[in-house]
Tab-separated table of C-alpha atoms and ligand atoms in Angstrom:
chain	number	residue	atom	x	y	z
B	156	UNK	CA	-11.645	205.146	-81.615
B	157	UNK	CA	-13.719	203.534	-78.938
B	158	UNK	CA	-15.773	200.292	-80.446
B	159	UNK	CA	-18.124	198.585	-78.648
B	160	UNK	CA	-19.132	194.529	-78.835
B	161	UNK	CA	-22.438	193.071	-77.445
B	162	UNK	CA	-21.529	189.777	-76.197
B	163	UNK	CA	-23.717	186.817	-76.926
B	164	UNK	CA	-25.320	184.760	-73.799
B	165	UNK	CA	-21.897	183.225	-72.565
B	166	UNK	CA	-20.000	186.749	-72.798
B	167	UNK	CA	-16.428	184.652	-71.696
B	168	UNK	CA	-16.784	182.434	-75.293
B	169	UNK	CA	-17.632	185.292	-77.430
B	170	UNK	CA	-14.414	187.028	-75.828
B	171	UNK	CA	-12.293	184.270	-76.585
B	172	UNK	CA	-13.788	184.321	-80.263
B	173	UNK	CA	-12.763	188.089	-80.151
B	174	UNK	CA	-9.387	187.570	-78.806
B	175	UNK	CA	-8.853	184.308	-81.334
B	176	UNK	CA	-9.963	186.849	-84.505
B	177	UNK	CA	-7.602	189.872	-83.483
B	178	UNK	CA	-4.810	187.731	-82.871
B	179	UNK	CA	-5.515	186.021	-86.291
B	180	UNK	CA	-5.489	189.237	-87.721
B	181	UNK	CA	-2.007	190.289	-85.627
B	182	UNK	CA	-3.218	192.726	-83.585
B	183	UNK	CA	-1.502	192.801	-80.157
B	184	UNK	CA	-4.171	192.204	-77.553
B	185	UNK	CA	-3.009	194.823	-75.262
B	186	UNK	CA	-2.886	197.741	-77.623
B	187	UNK	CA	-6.791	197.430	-77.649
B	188	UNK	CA	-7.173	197.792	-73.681
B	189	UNK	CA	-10.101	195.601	-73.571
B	190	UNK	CA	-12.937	196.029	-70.323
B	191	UNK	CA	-15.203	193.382	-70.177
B	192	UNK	CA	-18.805	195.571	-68.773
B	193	UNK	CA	-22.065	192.676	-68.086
B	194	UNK	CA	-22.767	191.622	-71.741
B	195	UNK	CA	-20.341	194.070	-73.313
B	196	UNK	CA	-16.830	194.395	-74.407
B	197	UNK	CA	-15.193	197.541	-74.800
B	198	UNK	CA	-11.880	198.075	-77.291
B	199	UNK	CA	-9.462	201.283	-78.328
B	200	UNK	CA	-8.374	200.701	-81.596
B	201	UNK	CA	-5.665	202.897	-83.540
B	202	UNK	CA	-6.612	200.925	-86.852
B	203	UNK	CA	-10.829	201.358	-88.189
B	204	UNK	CA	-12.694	198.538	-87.516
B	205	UNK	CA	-15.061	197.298	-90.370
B	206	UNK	CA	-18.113	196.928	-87.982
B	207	UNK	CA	-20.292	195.005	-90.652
B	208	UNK	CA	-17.239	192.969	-92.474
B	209	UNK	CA	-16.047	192.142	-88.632
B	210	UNK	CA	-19.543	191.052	-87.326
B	211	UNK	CA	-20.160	188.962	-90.698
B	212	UNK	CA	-16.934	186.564	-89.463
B	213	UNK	CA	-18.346	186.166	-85.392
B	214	UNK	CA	-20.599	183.809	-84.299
B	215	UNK	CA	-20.413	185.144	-80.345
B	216	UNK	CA	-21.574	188.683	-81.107
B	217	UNK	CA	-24.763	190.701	-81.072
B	218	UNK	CA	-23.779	194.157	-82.579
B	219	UNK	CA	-21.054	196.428	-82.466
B	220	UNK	CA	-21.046	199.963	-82.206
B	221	UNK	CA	-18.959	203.159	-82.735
B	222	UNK	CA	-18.224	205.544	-79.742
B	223	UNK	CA	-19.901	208.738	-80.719
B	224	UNK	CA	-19.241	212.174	-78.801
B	225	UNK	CA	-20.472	212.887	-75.418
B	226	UNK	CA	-20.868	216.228	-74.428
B	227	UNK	CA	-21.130	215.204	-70.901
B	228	UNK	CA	-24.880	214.727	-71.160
B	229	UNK	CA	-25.802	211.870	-72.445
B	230	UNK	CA	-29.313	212.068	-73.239
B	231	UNK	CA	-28.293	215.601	-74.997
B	232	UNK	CA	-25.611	214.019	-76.900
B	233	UNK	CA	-27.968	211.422	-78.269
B	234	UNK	CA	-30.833	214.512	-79.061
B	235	UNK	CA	-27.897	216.362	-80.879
B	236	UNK	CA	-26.515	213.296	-82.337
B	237	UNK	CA	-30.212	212.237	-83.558
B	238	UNK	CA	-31.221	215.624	-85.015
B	239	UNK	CA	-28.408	216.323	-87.362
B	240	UNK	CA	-28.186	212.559	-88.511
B	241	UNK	CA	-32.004	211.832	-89.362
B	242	UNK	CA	-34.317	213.385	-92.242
B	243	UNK	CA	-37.851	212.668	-91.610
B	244	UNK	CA	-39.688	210.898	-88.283
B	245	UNK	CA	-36.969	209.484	-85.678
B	246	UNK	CA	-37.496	205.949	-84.418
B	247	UNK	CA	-34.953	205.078	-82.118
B	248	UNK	CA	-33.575	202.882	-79.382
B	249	UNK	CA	-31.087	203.200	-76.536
B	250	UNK	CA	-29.647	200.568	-74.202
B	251	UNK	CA	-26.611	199.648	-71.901
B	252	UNK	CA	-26.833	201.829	-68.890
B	253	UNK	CA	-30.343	203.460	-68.939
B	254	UNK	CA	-33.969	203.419	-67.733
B	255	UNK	CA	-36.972	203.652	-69.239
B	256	UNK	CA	-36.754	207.624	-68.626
B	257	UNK	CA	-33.726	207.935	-70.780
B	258	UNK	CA	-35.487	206.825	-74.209
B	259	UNK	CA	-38.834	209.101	-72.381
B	260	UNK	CA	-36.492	211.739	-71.518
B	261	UNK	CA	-34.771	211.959	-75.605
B	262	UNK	CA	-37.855	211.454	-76.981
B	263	UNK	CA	-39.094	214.413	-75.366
B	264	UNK	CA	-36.683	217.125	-75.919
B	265	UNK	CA	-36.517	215.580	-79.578
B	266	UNK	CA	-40.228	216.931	-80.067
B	267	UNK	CA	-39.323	220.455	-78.210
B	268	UNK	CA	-36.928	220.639	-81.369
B	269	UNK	CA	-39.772	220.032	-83.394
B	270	UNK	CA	-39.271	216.533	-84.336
B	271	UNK	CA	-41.501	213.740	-85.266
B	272	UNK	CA	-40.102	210.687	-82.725
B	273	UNK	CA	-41.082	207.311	-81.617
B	274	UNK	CA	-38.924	205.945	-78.829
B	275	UNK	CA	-38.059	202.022	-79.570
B	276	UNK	CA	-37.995	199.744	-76.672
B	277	UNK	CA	-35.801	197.098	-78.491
B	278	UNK	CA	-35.202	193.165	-76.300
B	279	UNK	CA	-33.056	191.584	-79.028
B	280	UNK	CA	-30.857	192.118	-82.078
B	281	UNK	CA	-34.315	191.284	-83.987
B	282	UNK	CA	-36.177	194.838	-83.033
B	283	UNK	CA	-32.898	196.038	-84.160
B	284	UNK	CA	-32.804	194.372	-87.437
B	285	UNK	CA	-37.047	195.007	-87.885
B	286	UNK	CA	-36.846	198.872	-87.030
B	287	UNK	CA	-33.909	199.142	-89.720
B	288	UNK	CA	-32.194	200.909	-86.927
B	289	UNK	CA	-28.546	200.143	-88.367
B	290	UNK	CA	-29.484	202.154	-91.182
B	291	UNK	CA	-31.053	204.725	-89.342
B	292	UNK	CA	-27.981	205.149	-87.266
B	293	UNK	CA	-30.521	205.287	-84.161
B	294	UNK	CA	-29.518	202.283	-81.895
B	295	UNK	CA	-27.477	203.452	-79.275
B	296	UNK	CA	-25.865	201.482	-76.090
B	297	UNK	CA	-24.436	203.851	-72.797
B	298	UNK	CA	-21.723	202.667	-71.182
B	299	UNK	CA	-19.653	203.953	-68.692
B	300	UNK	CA	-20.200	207.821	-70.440
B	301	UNK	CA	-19.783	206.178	-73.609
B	302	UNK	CA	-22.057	206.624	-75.974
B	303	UNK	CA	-21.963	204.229	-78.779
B	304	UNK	CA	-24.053	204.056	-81.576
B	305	UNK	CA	-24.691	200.289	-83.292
B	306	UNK	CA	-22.784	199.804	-87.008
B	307	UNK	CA	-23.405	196.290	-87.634
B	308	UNK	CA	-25.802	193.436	-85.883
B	309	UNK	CA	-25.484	189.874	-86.262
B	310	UNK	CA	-26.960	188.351	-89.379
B	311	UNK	CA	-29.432	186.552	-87.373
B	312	UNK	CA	-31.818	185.615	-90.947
B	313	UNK	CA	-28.993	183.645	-91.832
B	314	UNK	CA	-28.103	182.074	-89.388
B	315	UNK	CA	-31.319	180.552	-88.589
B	316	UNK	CA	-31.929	180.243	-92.270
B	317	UNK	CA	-28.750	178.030	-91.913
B	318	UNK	CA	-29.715	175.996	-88.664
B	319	UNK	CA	-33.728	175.533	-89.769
B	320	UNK	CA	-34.012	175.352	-93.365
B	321	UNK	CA	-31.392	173.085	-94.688
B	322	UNK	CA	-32.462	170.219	-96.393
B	323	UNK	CA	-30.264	166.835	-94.480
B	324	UNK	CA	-30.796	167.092	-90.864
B	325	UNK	CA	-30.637	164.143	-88.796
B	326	UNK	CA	-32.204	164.694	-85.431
B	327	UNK	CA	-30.866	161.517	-83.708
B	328	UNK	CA	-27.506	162.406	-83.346
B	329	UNK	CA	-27.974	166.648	-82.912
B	330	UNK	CA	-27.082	168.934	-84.331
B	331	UNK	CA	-24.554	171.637	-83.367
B	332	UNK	CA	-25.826	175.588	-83.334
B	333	UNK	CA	-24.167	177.097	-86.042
B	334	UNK	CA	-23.318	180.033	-84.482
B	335	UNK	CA	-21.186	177.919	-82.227
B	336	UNK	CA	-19.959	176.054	-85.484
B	337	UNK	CA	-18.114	179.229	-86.076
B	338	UNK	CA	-17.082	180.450	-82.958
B	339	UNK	CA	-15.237	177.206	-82.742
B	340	UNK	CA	-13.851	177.410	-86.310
B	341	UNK	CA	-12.564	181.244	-85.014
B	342	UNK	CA	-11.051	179.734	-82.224
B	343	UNK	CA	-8.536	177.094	-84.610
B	344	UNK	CA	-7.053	180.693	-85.692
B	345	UNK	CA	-6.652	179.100	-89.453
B	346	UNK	CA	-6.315	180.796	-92.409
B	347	UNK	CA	-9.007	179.965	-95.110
B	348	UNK	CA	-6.286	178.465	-97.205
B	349	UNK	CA	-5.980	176.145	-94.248
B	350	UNK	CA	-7.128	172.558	-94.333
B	351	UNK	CA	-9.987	172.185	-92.197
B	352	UNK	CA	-11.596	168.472	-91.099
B	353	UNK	CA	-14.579	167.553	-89.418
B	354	UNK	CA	-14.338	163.874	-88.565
B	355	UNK	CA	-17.467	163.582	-87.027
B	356	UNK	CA	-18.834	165.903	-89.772
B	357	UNK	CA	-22.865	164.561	-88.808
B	358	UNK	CA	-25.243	166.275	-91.207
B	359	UNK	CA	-22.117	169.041	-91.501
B	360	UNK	CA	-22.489	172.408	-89.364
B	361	UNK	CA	-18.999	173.296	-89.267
B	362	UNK	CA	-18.451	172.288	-93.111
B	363	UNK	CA	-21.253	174.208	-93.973
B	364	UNK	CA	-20.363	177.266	-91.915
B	365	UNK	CA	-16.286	177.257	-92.906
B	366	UNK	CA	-18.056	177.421	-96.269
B	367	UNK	CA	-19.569	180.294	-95.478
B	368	UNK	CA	-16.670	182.096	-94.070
B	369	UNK	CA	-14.768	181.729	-97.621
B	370	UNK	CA	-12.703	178.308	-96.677
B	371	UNK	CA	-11.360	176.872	-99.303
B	372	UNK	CA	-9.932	173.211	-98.519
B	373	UNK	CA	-13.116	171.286	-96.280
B	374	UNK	CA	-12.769	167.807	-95.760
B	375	UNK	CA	-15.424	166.127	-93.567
B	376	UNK	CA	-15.817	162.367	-92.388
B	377	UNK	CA	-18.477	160.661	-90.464
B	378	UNK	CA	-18.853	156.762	-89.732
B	379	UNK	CA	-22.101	157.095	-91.397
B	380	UNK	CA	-23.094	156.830	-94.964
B	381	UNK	CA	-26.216	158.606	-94.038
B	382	UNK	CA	-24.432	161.563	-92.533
B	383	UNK	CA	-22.407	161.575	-95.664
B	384	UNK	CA	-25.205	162.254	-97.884
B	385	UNK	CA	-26.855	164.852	-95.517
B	386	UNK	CA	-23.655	166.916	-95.542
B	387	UNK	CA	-23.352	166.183	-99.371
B	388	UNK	CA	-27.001	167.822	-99.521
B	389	UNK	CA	-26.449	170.621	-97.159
B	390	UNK	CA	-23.479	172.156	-98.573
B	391	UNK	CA	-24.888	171.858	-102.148
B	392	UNK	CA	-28.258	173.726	-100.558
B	393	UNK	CA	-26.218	176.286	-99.622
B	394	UNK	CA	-24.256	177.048	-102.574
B	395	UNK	CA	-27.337	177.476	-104.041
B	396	UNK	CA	-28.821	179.776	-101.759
B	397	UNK	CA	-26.650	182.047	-100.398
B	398	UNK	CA	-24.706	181.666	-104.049
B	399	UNK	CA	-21.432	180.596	-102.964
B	400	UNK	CA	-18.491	179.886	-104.812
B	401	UNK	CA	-18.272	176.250	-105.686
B	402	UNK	CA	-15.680	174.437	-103.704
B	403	UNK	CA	-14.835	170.450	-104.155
B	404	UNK	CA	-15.541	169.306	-100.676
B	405	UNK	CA	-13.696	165.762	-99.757
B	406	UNK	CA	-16.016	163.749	-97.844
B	407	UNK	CA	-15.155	160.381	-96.419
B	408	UNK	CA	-17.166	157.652	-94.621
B	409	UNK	CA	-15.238	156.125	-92.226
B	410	UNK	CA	-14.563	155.455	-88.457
B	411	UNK	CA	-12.138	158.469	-86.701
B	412	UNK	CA	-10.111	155.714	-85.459
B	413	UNK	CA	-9.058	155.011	-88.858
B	414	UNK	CA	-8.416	158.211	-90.579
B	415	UNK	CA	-5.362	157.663	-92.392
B	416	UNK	CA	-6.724	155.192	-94.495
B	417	UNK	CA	-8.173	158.088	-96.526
B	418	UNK	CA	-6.391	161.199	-95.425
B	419	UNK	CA	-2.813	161.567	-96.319
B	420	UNK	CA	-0.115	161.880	-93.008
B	421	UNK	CA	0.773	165.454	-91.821
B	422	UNK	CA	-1.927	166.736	-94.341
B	423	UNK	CA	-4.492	169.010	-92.050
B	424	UNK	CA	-4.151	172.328	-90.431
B	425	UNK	CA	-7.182	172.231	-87.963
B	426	UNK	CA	-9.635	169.973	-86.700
B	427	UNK	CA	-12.819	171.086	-85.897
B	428	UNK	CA	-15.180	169.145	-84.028
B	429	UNK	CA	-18.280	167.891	-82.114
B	430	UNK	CA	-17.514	164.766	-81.970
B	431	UNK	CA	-20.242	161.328	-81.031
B	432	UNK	CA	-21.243	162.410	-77.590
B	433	UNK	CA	-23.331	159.011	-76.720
B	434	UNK	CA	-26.847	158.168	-76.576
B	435	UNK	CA	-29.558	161.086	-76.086
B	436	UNK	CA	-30.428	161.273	-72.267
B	437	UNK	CA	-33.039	161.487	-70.868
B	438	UNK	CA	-31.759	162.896	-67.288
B	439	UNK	CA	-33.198	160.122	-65.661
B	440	UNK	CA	-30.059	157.747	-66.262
B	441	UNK	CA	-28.150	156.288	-63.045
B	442	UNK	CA	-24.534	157.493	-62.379
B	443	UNK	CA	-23.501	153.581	-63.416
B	444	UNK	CA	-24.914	154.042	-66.629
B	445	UNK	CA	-23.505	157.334	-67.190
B	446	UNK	CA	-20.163	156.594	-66.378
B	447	UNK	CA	-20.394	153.503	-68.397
B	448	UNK	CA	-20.861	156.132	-71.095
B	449	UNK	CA	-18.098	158.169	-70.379
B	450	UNK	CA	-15.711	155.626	-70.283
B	451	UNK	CA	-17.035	154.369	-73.716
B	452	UNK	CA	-16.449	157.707	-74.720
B	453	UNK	CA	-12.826	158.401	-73.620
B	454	UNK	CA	-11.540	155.163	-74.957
B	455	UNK	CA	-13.568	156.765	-78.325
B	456	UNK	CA	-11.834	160.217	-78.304
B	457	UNK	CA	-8.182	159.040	-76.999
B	458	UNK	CA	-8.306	156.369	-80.322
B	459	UNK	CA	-9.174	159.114	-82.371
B	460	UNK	CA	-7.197	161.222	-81.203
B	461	UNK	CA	-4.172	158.436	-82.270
B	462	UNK	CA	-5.611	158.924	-85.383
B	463	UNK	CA	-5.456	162.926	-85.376
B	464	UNK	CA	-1.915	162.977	-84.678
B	465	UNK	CA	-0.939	161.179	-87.919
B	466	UNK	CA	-2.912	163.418	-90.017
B	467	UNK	CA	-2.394	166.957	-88.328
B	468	UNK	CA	0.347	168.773	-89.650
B	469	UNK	CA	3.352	169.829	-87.679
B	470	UNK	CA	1.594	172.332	-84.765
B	471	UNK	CA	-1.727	171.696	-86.221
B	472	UNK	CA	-4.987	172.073	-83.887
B	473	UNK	CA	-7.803	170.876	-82.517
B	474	UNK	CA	-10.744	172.251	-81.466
B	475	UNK	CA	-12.724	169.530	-79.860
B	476	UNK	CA	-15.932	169.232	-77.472
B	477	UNK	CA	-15.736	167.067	-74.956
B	478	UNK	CA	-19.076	166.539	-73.334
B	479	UNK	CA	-19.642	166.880	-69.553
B	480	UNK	CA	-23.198	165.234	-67.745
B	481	UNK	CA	-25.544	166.441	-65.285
B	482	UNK	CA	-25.961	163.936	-62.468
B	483	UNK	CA	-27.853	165.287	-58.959
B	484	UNK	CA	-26.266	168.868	-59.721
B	485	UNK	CA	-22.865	167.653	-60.327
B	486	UNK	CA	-20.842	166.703	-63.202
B	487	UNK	CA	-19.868	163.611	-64.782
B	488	UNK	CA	-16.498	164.385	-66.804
B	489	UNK	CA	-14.792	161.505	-69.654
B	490	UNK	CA	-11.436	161.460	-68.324
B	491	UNK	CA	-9.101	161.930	-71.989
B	492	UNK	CA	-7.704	164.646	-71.188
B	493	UNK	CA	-4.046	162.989	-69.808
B	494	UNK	CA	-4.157	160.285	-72.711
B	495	UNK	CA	-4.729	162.459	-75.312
B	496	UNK	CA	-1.447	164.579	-74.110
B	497	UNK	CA	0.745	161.316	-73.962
B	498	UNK	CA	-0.123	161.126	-77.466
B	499	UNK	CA	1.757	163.787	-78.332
B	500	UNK	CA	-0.814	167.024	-78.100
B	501	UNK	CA	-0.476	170.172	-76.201
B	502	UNK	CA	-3.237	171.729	-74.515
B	503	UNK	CA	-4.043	175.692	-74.948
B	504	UNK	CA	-5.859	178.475	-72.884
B	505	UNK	CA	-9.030	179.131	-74.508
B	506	UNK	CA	-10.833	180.989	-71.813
B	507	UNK	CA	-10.106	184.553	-72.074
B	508	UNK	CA	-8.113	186.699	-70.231
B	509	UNK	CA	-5.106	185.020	-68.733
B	510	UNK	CA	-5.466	186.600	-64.939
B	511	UNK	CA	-9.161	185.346	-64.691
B	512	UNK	CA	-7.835	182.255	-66.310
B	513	UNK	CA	-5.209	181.216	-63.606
B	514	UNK	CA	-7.721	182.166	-60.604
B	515	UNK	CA	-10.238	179.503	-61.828
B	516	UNK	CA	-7.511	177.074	-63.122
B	517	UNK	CA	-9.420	176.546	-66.609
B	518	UNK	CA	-8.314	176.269	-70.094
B	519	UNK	CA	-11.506	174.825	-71.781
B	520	UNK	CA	-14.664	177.038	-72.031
B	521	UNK	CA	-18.251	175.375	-71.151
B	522	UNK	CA	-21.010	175.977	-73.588
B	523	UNK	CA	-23.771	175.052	-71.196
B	524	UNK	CA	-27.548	176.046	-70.312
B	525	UNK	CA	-29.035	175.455	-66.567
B	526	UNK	CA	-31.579	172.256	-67.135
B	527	UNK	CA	-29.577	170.831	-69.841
B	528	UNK	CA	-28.627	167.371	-69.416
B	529	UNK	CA	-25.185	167.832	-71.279
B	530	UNK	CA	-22.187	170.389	-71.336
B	531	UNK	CA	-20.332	170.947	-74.198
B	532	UNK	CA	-16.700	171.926	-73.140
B	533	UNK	CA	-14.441	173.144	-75.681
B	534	UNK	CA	-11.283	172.323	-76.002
B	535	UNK	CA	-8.000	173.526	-77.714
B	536	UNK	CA	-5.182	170.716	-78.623
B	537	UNK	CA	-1.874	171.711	-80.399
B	538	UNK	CA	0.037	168.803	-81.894
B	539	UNK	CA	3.572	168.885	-80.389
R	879	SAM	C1	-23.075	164.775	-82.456
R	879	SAM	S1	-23.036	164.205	-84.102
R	879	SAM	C2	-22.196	165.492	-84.871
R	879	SAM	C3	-23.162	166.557	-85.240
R	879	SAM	C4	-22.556	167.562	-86.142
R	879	SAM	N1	-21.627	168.390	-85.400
R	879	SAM	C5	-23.666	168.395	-86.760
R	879	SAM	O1	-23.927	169.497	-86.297
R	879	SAM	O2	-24.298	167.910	-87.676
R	879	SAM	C6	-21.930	162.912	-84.047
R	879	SAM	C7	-21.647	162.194	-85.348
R	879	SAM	O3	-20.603	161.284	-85.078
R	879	SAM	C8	-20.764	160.153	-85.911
R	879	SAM	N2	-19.958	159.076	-85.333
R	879	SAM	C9	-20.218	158.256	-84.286
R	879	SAM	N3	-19.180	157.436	-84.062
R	879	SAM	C10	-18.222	157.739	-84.965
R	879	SAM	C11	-16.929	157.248	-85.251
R	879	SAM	N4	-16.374	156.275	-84.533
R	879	SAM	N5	-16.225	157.806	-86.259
R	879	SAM	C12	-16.761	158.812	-87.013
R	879	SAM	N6	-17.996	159.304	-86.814
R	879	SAM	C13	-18.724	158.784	-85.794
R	879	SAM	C14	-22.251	159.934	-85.959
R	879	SAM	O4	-22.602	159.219	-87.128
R	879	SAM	C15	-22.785	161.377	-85.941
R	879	SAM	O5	-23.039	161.824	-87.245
């Protein structure tokens, strides 16, 4: 069967979230003959795919969808497709490959059959989700003489139920998207059983969304009592309302550097992590003062990582941002990366698909939007 994936707006880090969650789940990557197509990704799987139980773990995608037979006419297909599946007045919505005249063009011979029809123009998952079109099984996506109709859409309520209306937030220091929260989370490849840390937990994005994923064992540390108590506050707020299971969280305050005075040795599986990133900018800031910062910032993130190393277990991981800045079009980078491998850590390929991979010479993957002032770059470190 031929299963479709909309990619969210950096398609090459909701690949790499793909590729991390089939290789969790042992499927061999080449078995599923991935094509990347735009903002789509396009697998052949043997086994079923549970559309809405696999969109429920990603952060990185949009929908995905079942191939559905083509006749060799699309727009027919979809008329045939649409009158034998729907009772009642057809709404409906097709995207991927198409104009305007292939909705105008269905719609029409839909109403030759008789048919009560209103043609959806849908922008976003959110028409999707408004138009109940899942249900309907009416949202479909051409592609290459695919046809494809949508199974599951990301749960975008709760996500920005998540991101907007939890109680500790502390808007100094930022807050991660939570949606990336759990793309990086996907990318550490744990098992729930797995001990996952934050130590730079803030007011506790990843926490909160490992908690939602079913982790059991979350341990989170901050240098700040205040963070503390916002994470306390946020993960209790969402027991409540998305009625969780209730899970004893540790939660430490105390500096990265010195993470063994609270976490036994060779104790955690993965490390997940935004970590301090410096002051706000304001994009305004000389290249003195912003290398100032970086520096600052290395000599942060190679102590911690010290720190890490005693704590990981044996080939235990980190998935760590290291932030890039914007200075006259170019970027500023904190050099850590050959300090933190003397330590002891490996790094691996994140960015997805090896041959692309070796052309550009990257491992990391940027999360990054034109105008902003800061790049997140994500990172993957194995403890050797
Ligand atoms: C960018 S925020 C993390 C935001 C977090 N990912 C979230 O979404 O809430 C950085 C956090 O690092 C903490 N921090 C700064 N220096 C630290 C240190 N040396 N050790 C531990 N935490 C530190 C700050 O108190 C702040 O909460």
């Amino acid at each position: 069967m031929k299963y479709l994936f909309e990619l969210g707006r950096q398609p090459e880090i909701s690949i790499a979230e793909l590729e991390a969650i089939f290789l969790h789940d042992g499927v061999d990557l080449n078995t599923l003959k991935p094509r990347h197509i735009g903002s789509y990704l396009v697998i052949e799987s043997k086994d079923r795919i549970y559309a809405e139980k696999m969109i429920s773990r990603l952060g990185g995608t949009m929908k995905i969808g079942n191939a559905i037979e083509n006749t060799g006419d699309p727009i027919a297909s979809i008329v045939h497709f649409l009158n034998e599946n729907s009772t009642g007045k057809i709404h409906f919505a097709v995207s991927g490959e198409v104009t305007k005249k292939t909705g105008i063009a269905i719609k029409k011979q839909l109403k030759s059959l008789g048919r009560s029809v209103r043609f959806i123009e849908t922008k976003n998952t959110a028409s999707i989700l408004h138009n109940n079109l899942v249900e309907k099984k009416s949202d479909f996506t051409i592609l290459e003489n695919n046809i494809f109709v949508t199974k599951a859409i990301q749960d975008i309520e709760g996500f920005s139920k998540r991101d907007f209306g939890r109680p500790g937030s502390d808007d100094k220091s930022g807050m991660l998207p939570p949606k990336l929260a759990r793309i990086m989370i996907n990318l550490s490849q744990i098992k729930t059983t797995d001990v996952l840390l934050d130590p730079f937990c803030g007011s506790g994005t990843v926490l909160t969304e490992a908690l939602s994923l079913g982790f059991k064992n979350i341990v989170g540390s901050d240098i700040s009592q205040k963070a503390i108590d916002d994470t306390k506050q946020n993960v209790e707020w969402l027991q409540k309302k998305f009625d969780l299971e209730p899970k004893t969280f540790d939660l430490y305050t105390s500096d990265s550097v010195h993470l063994l005075g609270q976490i036994k040795p060779d104790s955690i599986n993965a490390i997940v992590s935004e970590p301090y990133m410096g002051k706000p900018l304001r994009g305004n800031e000389n290249k003195e003062t912003l290398k100032k910062q970086t520096n600052e910032l290395a000599q942060l993130y190679i102590e911690s990582f010290r720190s890490f190393h005693k704590i990981l277990k044996k080939d235990g991981v980190a998935i760590f941002i290291i932030p890039k800045f914007r200075h006259e079009n170019k970027w500023i980078t904190v050099n850590c990366l050959e300090e933190i491998k003397k330590i002891g850590f490996e790094i691996l390929p994140l960015a997805p698909r090896p041959e692309k991979r070796e052309a550009k010479g990257v491992d990391s993957l940027l999360y990054w939007r034109t105008k902003q002032y800061v790049g997140r770059e994500i990172w993957k470190f194995k403890k050797v």
